[in-house]
Amino acid sequence: MLDLIFGYLLIITILFSANIGLFSANFKFNDIKSSLIFIVLGILLIIDIALSSLVAISLLDYLTYIFLAMSVIIFFIMIIYLKLDKSDISFYITLALYYISSFLLASQLNESSIFDSLLLTFISIVVMIVAFQSSKLLMYAKRPYNAIVGEYMSLEGILVFLFALTNTSIMQLDYEMFSSFLIMTPTYQLIYVIITIVIVLIIGSYWNDRKI
């Protein structure tokens, strides 16, 4: 069960870190400033996870509703970003959702090791940097940058919504017969699909520009 929750936490960390990195491109940060900001955000993640260990409330029975609320908020952020063109508001709401969701999931781990916290932080910073650097290419794509980010967010929201739909069934599985890793394998495969789609969007946009 703990491996399953950590798997959820890992995936949420990757998804939101990429989202934060893509949003950061709207602020025109240079490489040094963006890297420092991402490191600070990573340090805040360590603090967030450490504070979650002080919470002794079990939320396992409410994970479905938590994931459902997260997916709704993701689509709400997407609407703000695409329709109202409020990239700053979208960025701050995403940050808040990132730390709140990480806090809630980490609080369900009876105890998280320093290694786990450092691993999540390292992954988060790397994903933010990669997403931010990728945005430099996407900014010059034929398609509008906000449309590409919107497509990523729609996939992100759908994935979290699938978490909500499947969580109850996964929790009721017999863990003596199935390992949590095997249970999460379809979810990891879906993550790979999302990453592949994003890469295809980047390459496709770049290729269209070269042809023009």
XYZ file of C-alpha atoms in Angstrom:
212
model
C 0.000 0.000 0.000
C 2.793 2.414 0.882
C 4.511 1.667 -2.433
C 1.262 2.470 -4.196
C 0.926 5.841 -2.455
C 4.568 6.635 -3.199
C 3.880 5.731 -6.837
C 1.012 8.215 -6.897
C 3.267 10.828 -5.296
C 6.017 10.213 -7.835
C 3.670 10.568 -10.799
C 2.039 13.710 -9.395
C 5.507 15.172 -8.820
C 6.494 14.539 -12.437
C 3.232 15.877 -13.876
C 3.136 19.109 -11.898
C 6.881 19.737 -12.209
C 6.543 19.640 -15.994
C 3.553 21.941 -15.747
C 5.479 24.424 -13.590
C 8.446 24.337 -15.971
C 6.199 25.058 -18.967
C 4.424 27.912 -17.176
C 7.766 29.432 -16.131
C 8.547 30.166 -19.777
C 5.904 32.904 -19.730
C 8.005 34.891 -17.248
C 11.041 35.124 -19.576
C 13.491 33.836 -16.955
C 17.081 33.259 -18.047
C 18.743 29.895 -17.440
C 20.479 30.869 -14.193
C 17.449 32.540 -12.635
C 15.113 29.731 -13.654
C 17.470 27.084 -12.254
C 17.714 28.930 -8.930
C 13.929 29.230 -8.760
C 13.489 25.523 -9.471
C 16.029 24.633 -6.783
C 14.133 26.792 -4.286
C 10.881 25.086 -5.289
C 12.607 21.741 -4.758
C 13.725 22.768 -1.269
C 10.148 23.787 -0.501
C 9.056 20.313 -1.604
C 11.401 18.733 0.952
C 9.939 20.975 3.668
C 6.420 20.172 2.463
C 7.014 16.427 2.713
C 8.716 16.805 6.109
C 5.737 18.732 7.487
C 3.338 16.100 6.150
C 4.849 13.574 8.569
C 3.270 15.582 11.392
C -0.229 14.779 10.114
C -1.751 11.622 11.595
C -5.071 11.628 9.696
C -5.789 8.759 7.294
C -7.091 9.973 3.949
C -6.944 6.658 2.100
C -10.735 6.424 1.969
C -10.902 9.899 0.430
C -8.202 9.600 -2.235
C -10.844 9.207 -4.941
C -12.363 12.568 -4.030
C -8.920 14.164 -3.720
C -7.935 13.040 -7.215
C -11.309 14.112 -8.572
C -10.907 17.578 -7.042
C -7.376 17.787 -8.442
C -8.549 16.972 -11.967
C -11.291 19.597 -11.772
C -8.785 22.207 -10.584
C -6.369 21.286 -13.394
C -9.071 21.887 -16.001
C -10.025 25.103 -14.196
C -6.400 26.283 -14.424
C -6.354 25.358 -18.109
C -9.438 27.480 -18.736
C -7.878 30.446 -16.920
C -4.682 30.038 -18.918
C -6.306 29.595 -22.327
C -9.422 31.737 -22.118
C -8.343 34.562 -19.785
C -4.633 34.478 -20.701
C -3.661 34.737 -17.018
C -0.385 32.853 -17.015
C 0.709 34.283 -13.655
C -2.485 33.224 -11.883
C -2.314 29.799 -13.538
C 1.286 29.422 -12.393
C 0.556 30.256 -8.745
C -2.542 28.048 -8.580
C -0.527 25.182 -10.068
C 2.188 25.731 -7.449
C -0.384 25.674 -4.657
C -2.027 22.524 -6.032
C 1.396 20.894 -6.408
C 2.391 21.405 -2.783
C -1.060 20.634 -1.373
C -1.365 17.376 -3.315
C 2.207 16.389 -2.389
C 1.477 17.144 1.259
C -1.710 15.077 1.287
C -0.162 12.073 -0.443
C 3.072 12.186 1.573
C 1.048 12.380 4.795
C -0.314 8.898 4.029
C 3.178 7.446 4.123
C 3.753 6.434 7.716
C 7.286 7.645 7.417
C 9.164 8.939 4.408
C 12.922 8.518 4.351
C 15.304 11.341 3.579
C 16.346 9.405 0.487
C 12.756 9.372 -0.823
C 12.408 13.109 -0.232
C 15.717 13.842 -1.952
C 14.795 11.546 -4.833
C 11.462 13.306 -5.379
C 13.150 16.700 -5.134
C 15.852 15.739 -7.622
C 13.272 14.394 -10.082
C 11.131 17.497 -9.648
C 14.003 19.908 -10.328
C 15.221 17.941 -13.348
C 11.722 17.752 -14.863
C 11.192 21.495 -14.317
C 14.485 22.328 -16.020
C 13.824 19.980 -18.948
C 10.300 21.369 -19.431
C 11.585 24.949 -19.216
C 14.344 24.301 -21.763
C 11.854 22.557 -24.061
C 9.617 25.613 -23.904
C 12.300 27.649 -25.698
C 11.713 25.509 -28.752
C 7.938 25.488 -28.353
C 7.832 29.285 -28.169
C 8.896 29.438 -31.826
C 6.574 26.707 -33.005
C 3.942 27.339 -35.628
C 1.186 26.575 -33.162
C 0.556 28.959 -30.229
C 2.545 28.054 -27.146
C -0.476 28.269 -24.845
C -2.335 25.777 -27.042
C 0.480 23.235 -26.685
C 0.578 23.723 -22.908
C -3.205 23.441 -22.842
C -3.018 20.069 -24.586
C -0.532 18.849 -22.012
C -2.772 20.020 -19.180
C -5.786 18.277 -20.694
C -3.834 14.997 -20.747
C -2.670 15.692 -17.195
C -6.235 16.308 -16.019
C -7.480 13.139 -17.734
C -4.766 11.048 -16.074
C -5.574 12.366 -12.597
C -9.266 11.764 -13.337
C -8.367 8.140 -14.164
C -6.682 7.957 -10.765
C -10.014 8.927 -9.240
C -11.927 6.323 -11.258
C -9.563 3.438 -10.549
C -8.418 4.220 -7.001
C -11.196 2.338 -5.205
C -10.649 -0.805 -7.265
C -6.879 -0.658 -6.769
C -7.238 -0.219 -3.014
C -9.461 -3.306 -2.825
C -6.996 -5.591 -4.609
C -5.293 -8.348 -2.685
C -1.752 -7.099 -2.174
C -0.548 -10.590 -1.302
C -1.212 -11.605 -4.896
C -0.149 -8.416 -6.664
C 2.712 -6.061 -5.987
C 1.960 -2.353 -6.026
C 4.421 -1.893 -8.877
C 2.474 -4.303 -11.069
C -0.758 -2.572 -10.113
C 0.685 0.781 -11.138
C 2.204 -0.528 -14.393
C -0.736 0.590 -16.601
C -0.483 4.040 -15.005
C 3.243 4.227 -15.721
C 2.534 3.188 -19.294
C 0.039 6.020 -19.557
C 2.719 8.382 -18.263
C 5.018 7.174 -21.029
C 2.260 7.825 -23.560
C 1.858 11.404 -22.290
C 5.608 12.001 -22.416
C 5.720 10.561 -25.942
C 2.868 12.820 -27.068
C 4.637 15.879 -25.649
C 7.872 14.897 -27.430
C 5.977 14.377 -30.686
C 4.375 17.814 -30.284
C 7.795 19.392 -29.781
C 9.390 17.612 -32.757
C 6.337 18.180 -34.951
C 6.192 21.895 -34.174
C 9.917 22.243 -34.852
C 9.655 20.288 -38.102
C 6.776 22.456 -39.336
C 8.804 25.584 -38.650
C 11.790 24.196 -40.549
C 9.613 23.402 -43.532
C 8.228 26.945 -43.526
